[in-house]
CSV table of C-alpha atoms in Angstrom, one decimal:
chain,number,residue,atom,x,y,z
A,10,MET,CA,5.6,-13.0,29.6
A,11,VAL,CA,7.7,-13.3,26.5
A,12,SER,CA,7.0,-10.9,23.6
A,13,ILE,CA,6.4,-12.7,20.4
A,14,ALA,CA,5.9,-9.6,18.2
A,15,GLY,CA,9.4,-8.2,18.1
A,16,SER,CA,10.7,-4.8,19.2
A,17,LYS,CA,8.4,-1.9,19.5
A,18,LYS,CA,11.0,0.6,18.5
A,19,LEU,CA,13.6,1.2,15.8
A,20,LYS,CA,16.7,3.4,15.6
A,21,ARG,CA,15.8,6.5,13.7
A,22,GLN,CA,18.8,6.2,11.4
A,23,MET,CA,17.4,2.9,10.2
A,24,ALA,CA,13.8,4.1,9.5
A,25,PRO,CA,12.6,4.3,5.9
A,26,GLN,CA,13.1,7.8,4.3
A,27,PHE,CA,9.5,8.2,3.3
A,28,TRP,CA,8.4,8.3,7.0
A,29,GLY,CA,9.6,11.9,7.0
A,30,ILE,CA,10.9,11.8,10.6
A,31,ASN,CA,13.6,14.0,12.2
A,32,ARG,CA,16.6,11.6,12.6
A,33,LYS,CA,18.6,13.7,15.0
A,34,SER,CA,16.1,14.7,17.7
A,35,LYS,CA,15.9,11.4,19.5
A,36,ARG,CA,17.6,8.0,19.1
A,37,PHE,CA,14.5,5.7,18.7
A,38,VAL,CA,11.2,5.9,16.9
A,39,ILE,CA,8.1,3.7,17.2
A,40,THR,CA,8.0,0.9,14.6
A,41,VAL,CA,5.6,-1.4,12.6
A,42,LYS,CA,4.4,-4.6,14.1
A,43,PRO,CA,3.8,-7.7,11.9
A,44,GLY,CA,0.6,-7.2,9.9
A,45,PRO,CA,-0.7,-6.6,6.4
A,46,HIS,CA,2.4,-5.0,4.9
A,47,LYS,CA,6.1,-5.5,5.1
A,48,LYS,CA,7.9,-3.3,7.6
A,49,SER,CA,10.0,-1.6,4.9
A,50,HIS,CA,6.9,-0.9,2.7
A,51,SER,CA,4.7,0.6,5.4
A,52,VAL,CA,4.4,3.2,8.1
A,53,PRO,CA,3.1,2.8,11.7
A,54,SER,CA,-0.2,4.7,12.4
A,55,ALA,CA,1.4,6.9,15.0
A,56,VAL,CA,4.2,8.1,12.7
A,57,PHE,CA,1.6,8.5,9.9
A,58,LEU,CA,-0.4,11.0,12.1
A,59,ARG,CA,2.6,12.8,13.6
A,60,ASP,CA,5.2,13.0,10.8
A,61,MET,CA,3.4,12.4,7.5
A,62,LEU,CA,0.2,14.4,8.1
A,63,ASN,CA,1.4,16.6,11.0
A,64,ILE,CA,-2.1,16.4,12.5
A,65,VAL,CA,-0.6,15.8,16.0
A,66,THR,CA,2.6,17.1,17.4
A,67,SER,CA,3.7,14.3,19.7
A,68,LEU,CA,3.4,10.6,20.4
A,69,ARG,CA,1.3,11.4,23.4
A,70,GLU,CA,-1.3,13.1,21.2
A,71,ALA,CA,-1.1,10.3,18.6
A,72,LYS,CA,-1.8,7.7,21.4
A,73,SER,CA,-4.8,9.7,22.6
A,74,SER,CA,-6.3,9.8,19.1
A,75,ILE,CA,-5.6,6.2,18.1
A,76,TYR,CA,-6.7,4.6,21.5
A,77,SER,CA,-9.9,6.6,21.2
A,78,GLY,CA,-10.7,4.9,17.9
A,79,LYS,CA,-10.4,8.1,15.8
A,80,ILE,CA,-8.5,6.5,12.9
A,81,LYS,CA,-9.9,4.1,10.4
A,82,VAL,CA,-7.8,2.1,7.9
A,83,ASP,CA,-9.8,0.7,5.0
A,84,GLY,CA,-13.0,1.3,6.9
A,85,ILE,CA,-11.9,-0.5,10.1
A,86,VAL,CA,-11.1,1.2,13.3
A,87,ARG,CA,-7.4,0.5,14.3
A,88,LYS,CA,-6.3,1.1,17.9
A,89,SER,CA,-2.7,0.1,17.6
A,90,LEU,CA,0.1,2.6,17.4
A,91,HIS,CA,2.1,0.1,15.4
A,92,HIS,CA,-0.5,-0.8,12.8
A,93,ALA,CA,1.1,-1.0,9.3
A,94,ILE,CA,-0.4,1.4,6.8
A,95,GLY,CA,0.8,0.7,3.3
A,96,LEU,CA,0.2,0.7,-0.5
A,97,MET,CA,-3.3,1.9,-1.5
A,98,ASP,CA,-4.6,1.9,2.1
A,99,VAL,CA,-7.4,4.4,2.7
A,100,VAL,CA,-7.3,6.4,6.0
A,101,GLU,CA,-10.1,8.3,7.6
A,102,LEU,CA,-9.8,10.5,10.7
A,103,GLU,CA,-12.7,11.4,13.0
A,104,ASN,CA,-13.7,15.1,12.8
A,105,VAL,CA,-11.4,15.6,9.7
A,106,SER,CA,-13.1,16.1,6.4
A,107,GLU,CA,-10.2,14.9,4.3
A,108,VAL,CA,-9.8,11.2,3.3
A,109,TYR,CA,-6.3,10.0,2.4
A,110,ARG,CA,-4.8,7.2,0.2
A,111,LEU,CA,-1.2,6.1,0.4
A,112,VAL,CA,0.3,5.9,-3.1
A,113,PRO,CA,3.8,5.7,-4.6
A,114,THR,CA,5.1,9.0,-6.1
A,115,GLU,CA,8.2,9.9,-8.0
A,116,GLU,CA,9.6,11.4,-4.7
A,117,LYS,CA,8.6,8.9,-2.1
A,118,LEU,CA,7.8,5.2,-1.8
A,119,LEU,CA,4.5,6.1,-0.1
A,120,GLN,CA,2.8,9.5,0.0
A,121,PRO,CA,-0.7,10.4,1.4
A,122,ILE,CA,-2.9,12.1,-1.1
A,123,LYS,CA,-6.4,13.5,-0.5
A,124,ILE,CA,-9.2,11.7,-2.3
A,125,ASN,CA,-12.8,12.3,-3.0
A,126,GLU,CA,-15.3,11.1,-0.3
A,127,SER,CA,-16.9,8.8,-3.0
A,128,GLU,CA,-13.7,6.8,-3.3
A,129,LYS,CA,-13.1,6.0,0.4
A,130,SER,CA,-14.9,2.6,-0.1
A,131,LYS,CA,-12.7,1.6,-3.1
A,132,LYS,CA,-9.2,0.2,-3.1
A,133,LEU,CA,-6.8,-1.3,-5.7
A,134,VAL,CA,-5.1,-4.6,-4.6
A,135,ARG,CA,-2.6,-6.7,-6.5
A,136,VAL,CA,-3.2,-10.5,-6.6
A,137,THR,CA,-0.2,-12.2,-5.0
A,138,SER,CA,-1.5,-15.8,-4.7
A,139,LYS,CA,-4.1,-18.1,-6.0
A,140,THR,CA,-4.8,-21.4,-4.2
A,141,THR,CA,-7.2,-24.3,-4.6
A,142,ILE,CA,-8.7,-25.2,-1.2
A,143,ASN,CA,-11.4,-27.6,0.1
A,144,LYS,CA,-14.2,-28.6,-2.3
A,145,GLY,CA,-12.3,-27.1,-5.3
A,146,GLN,CA,-12.8,-23.5,-4.2
A,147,THR,CA,-10.3,-20.9,-5.1
A,148,GLN,CA,-8.7,-18.6,-2.5
A,149,ILE,CA,-7.2,-15.3,-3.9
A,150,GLY,CA,-4.6,-13.5,-1.8
A,151,PHE,CA,-3.8,-9.8,-2.1
A,152,HIS,CA,-0.8,-7.6,-1.4
A,153,ASP,CA,-2.3,-6.2,1.7
A,154,GLY,CA,-2.7,-9.5,3.5
A,155,ARG,CA,-6.4,-9.9,2.6
A,156,SER,CA,-7.8,-13.0,1.0
A,157,ILE,CA,-11.1,-14.0,-0.5
A,158,ILE,CA,-12.8,-17.1,-1.8
A,159,SER,CA,-14.0,-16.3,-5.2
A,160,ASP,CA,-14.7,-17.9,-8.7
A,161,SER,CA,-13.4,-14.7,-10.4
A,162,LYS,CA,-11.1,-15.4,-13.3
A,163,VAL,CA,-7.9,-13.7,-12.1
A,164,SER,CA,-4.2,-14.5,-12.3
A,165,VAL,CA,-1.3,-13.7,-10.1
A,166,GLY,CA,-0.1,-10.2,-11.0
A,167,ASP,CA,-3.6,-8.9,-11.9
A,168,THR,CA,-5.2,-6.0,-10.0
A,169,CYS,CA,-8.6,-6.0,-8.4
A,170,LEU,CA,-10.7,-3.0,-7.5
A,171,ILE,CA,-12.4,-4.0,-4.3
A,172,GLN,CA,-15.0,-2.6,-2.0
A,173,ILE,CA,-13.8,-2.1,1.5
A,174,PRO,CA,-14.2,-3.2,4.3
A,175,GLU,CA,-16.4,-6.0,2.8
A,176,VAL,CA,-13.6,-7.2,0.4
A,177,LYS,CA,-16.0,-7.5,-2.6
A,178,ILE,CA,-14.4,-7.5,-6.1
A,179,LEU,CA,-15.9,-4.8,-8.2
A,180,GLU,CA,-13.6,-5.0,-11.2
A,181,ILE,CA,-10.6,-7.0,-12.5
A,182,ILE,CA,-7.7,-5.2,-14.3
A,183,LYS,CA,-5.6,-7.7,-16.1
A,184,LEU,CA,-1.8,-7.4,-16.3
A,185,GLU,CA,-1.6,-7.5,-20.1
A,186,VAL,CA,-0.2,-5.7,-23.1
A,187,GLY,CA,-2.0,-2.3,-23.6
A,188,SER,CA,-2.8,-1.7,-19.9
A,189,HIS,CA,-1.3,1.1,-17.9
A,190,GLY,CA,0.9,0.1,-15.0
A,191,LEU,CA,2.1,2.0,-11.9
A,192,VAL,CA,5.6,1.3,-10.6
A,193,THR,CA,5.3,0.6,-6.9
A,194,ARG,CA,9.0,0.3,-5.9
A,195,GLY,CA,12.5,0.8,-7.2
A,196,ASN,CA,14.2,3.7,-9.0
A,197,ASN,CA,11.1,4.5,-11.1
A,198,THR,CA,8.7,4.5,-8.2
A,199,GLY,CA,5.5,6.4,-8.9
A,200,LYS,CA,5.9,6.4,-12.7
A,201,VAL,CA,3.0,5.3,-14.9
A,202,GLY,CA,3.5,3.8,-18.3
A,203,LYS,CA,1.9,1.6,-20.9
A,204,ILE,CA,2.7,-2.1,-20.9
A,205,GLU,CA,4.2,-3.0,-24.3
A,206,THR,CA,5.6,-6.5,-23.6
A,207,ILE,CA,5.4,-9.2,-20.9
A,208,GLU,CA,8.3,-11.6,-20.8
A,209,GLU,CA,7.7,-14.8,-19.0
A,210,GLY,CA,10.1,-15.8,-16.2
A,211,THR,CA,12.9,-18.3,-16.5
A,212,PHE,CA,15.0,-20.3,-14.1
A,213,ILE,CA,17.2,-17.4,-13.3
A,214,LEU,CA,15.1,-14.4,-14.3
A,215,PRO,CA,11.7,-13.3,-12.9
A,216,LYS,CA,8.7,-12.4,-15.0
A,217,ARG,CA,9.4,-9.0,-16.6
A,218,VAL,CA,7.4,-6.1,-18.1
A,219,ILE,CA,8.5,-3.7,-20.8
A,220,LEU,CA,7.0,-0.4,-19.7
A,221,ALA,CA,6.8,2.6,-22.1
A,222,LEU,CA,7.2,5.9,-20.2
A,223,GLU,CA,7.0,9.4,-21.7
A,224,ASP,CA,10.6,9.5,-22.9
A,225,ARG,CA,12.0,6.0,-22.6
A,226,LYS,CA,11.3,2.3,-22.1
A,227,ILE,CA,12.2,0.3,-19.1
A,228,GLU,CA,12.3,-3.4,-18.3
A,229,ILE,CA,11.3,-4.2,-14.7
A,230,PRO,CA,10.1,-7.2,-12.7
A,231,ALA,CA,6.4,-7.8,-13.0
A,232,ASP,CA,5.9,-8.0,-9.2
A,233,ILE,CA,6.5,-4.3,-8.7
A,234,ILE,CA,3.9,-3.3,-11.4
A,235,MET,CA,0.3,-2.6,-10.5
A,236,SER,CA,-2.2,-2.4,-13.4
A,237,ILE,CA,-4.4,0.6,-13.0
A,238,GLY,CA,-6.6,0.5,-16.2
A,239,LYS,CA,-6.6,0.7,-20.0
A,240,GLY,CA,-6.6,4.5,-20.0
A,241,GLU,CA,-7.2,6.7,-17.0
A,242,PRO,CA,-6.8,5.0,-13.6
A,243,VAL,CA,-10.0,3.5,-12.2
A,244,ILE,CA,-9.4,5.3,-9.0
A,245,GLN,CA,-7.5,8.5,-7.9
A,246,ILE,CA,-3.8,7.9,-7.5
A,247,LYS,CA,-2.5,11.4,-8.1
């Protein structure tokens, strides 16, 4: 049989820094298989348990926990060591009281934070596509690979607060002047600022946002900004 999903391992030196792995102990580390998030913007579930949370001490223990169905991502049991866990994903562990959400911080591209039990069924997703399908229905695609058929008035770049795992839209947060945006990638990862201006894209330049931070203003591509609300974030991201 020929494998169609690519290699199951990665050289440790090539792994993203936010994984938090020891790069000199062994040559290879388990990697992410194709799934909801890009490989460079996600962490495999086994590495998440062993190196980010330090709940298990070895890959053998991670296998035992994952294959036993003890890890839920966005409310769904995941039994793959290679499942990609990424931006805003909610992780629950059996017999562990804490619930975690992966968010960008000023130190790392993705960092697990503890959230309240009441928020484990809520998630922020960025709208990445909007397509008209059969019978004039609208299909909305999100950054985590999910899609939904909905008549909601959203645009690409907006953020939706959804209920998981049902994928029900609870609130729409527009990418507009006056909203607060979270930088998800780049040199300013994890910073939150107020959107002052939105510049439409041109033939050579992407759509851009002028974001006012505490001490300065920056101009960054709109596709690395996630709207989080007019004032306080609608869910916990710190």
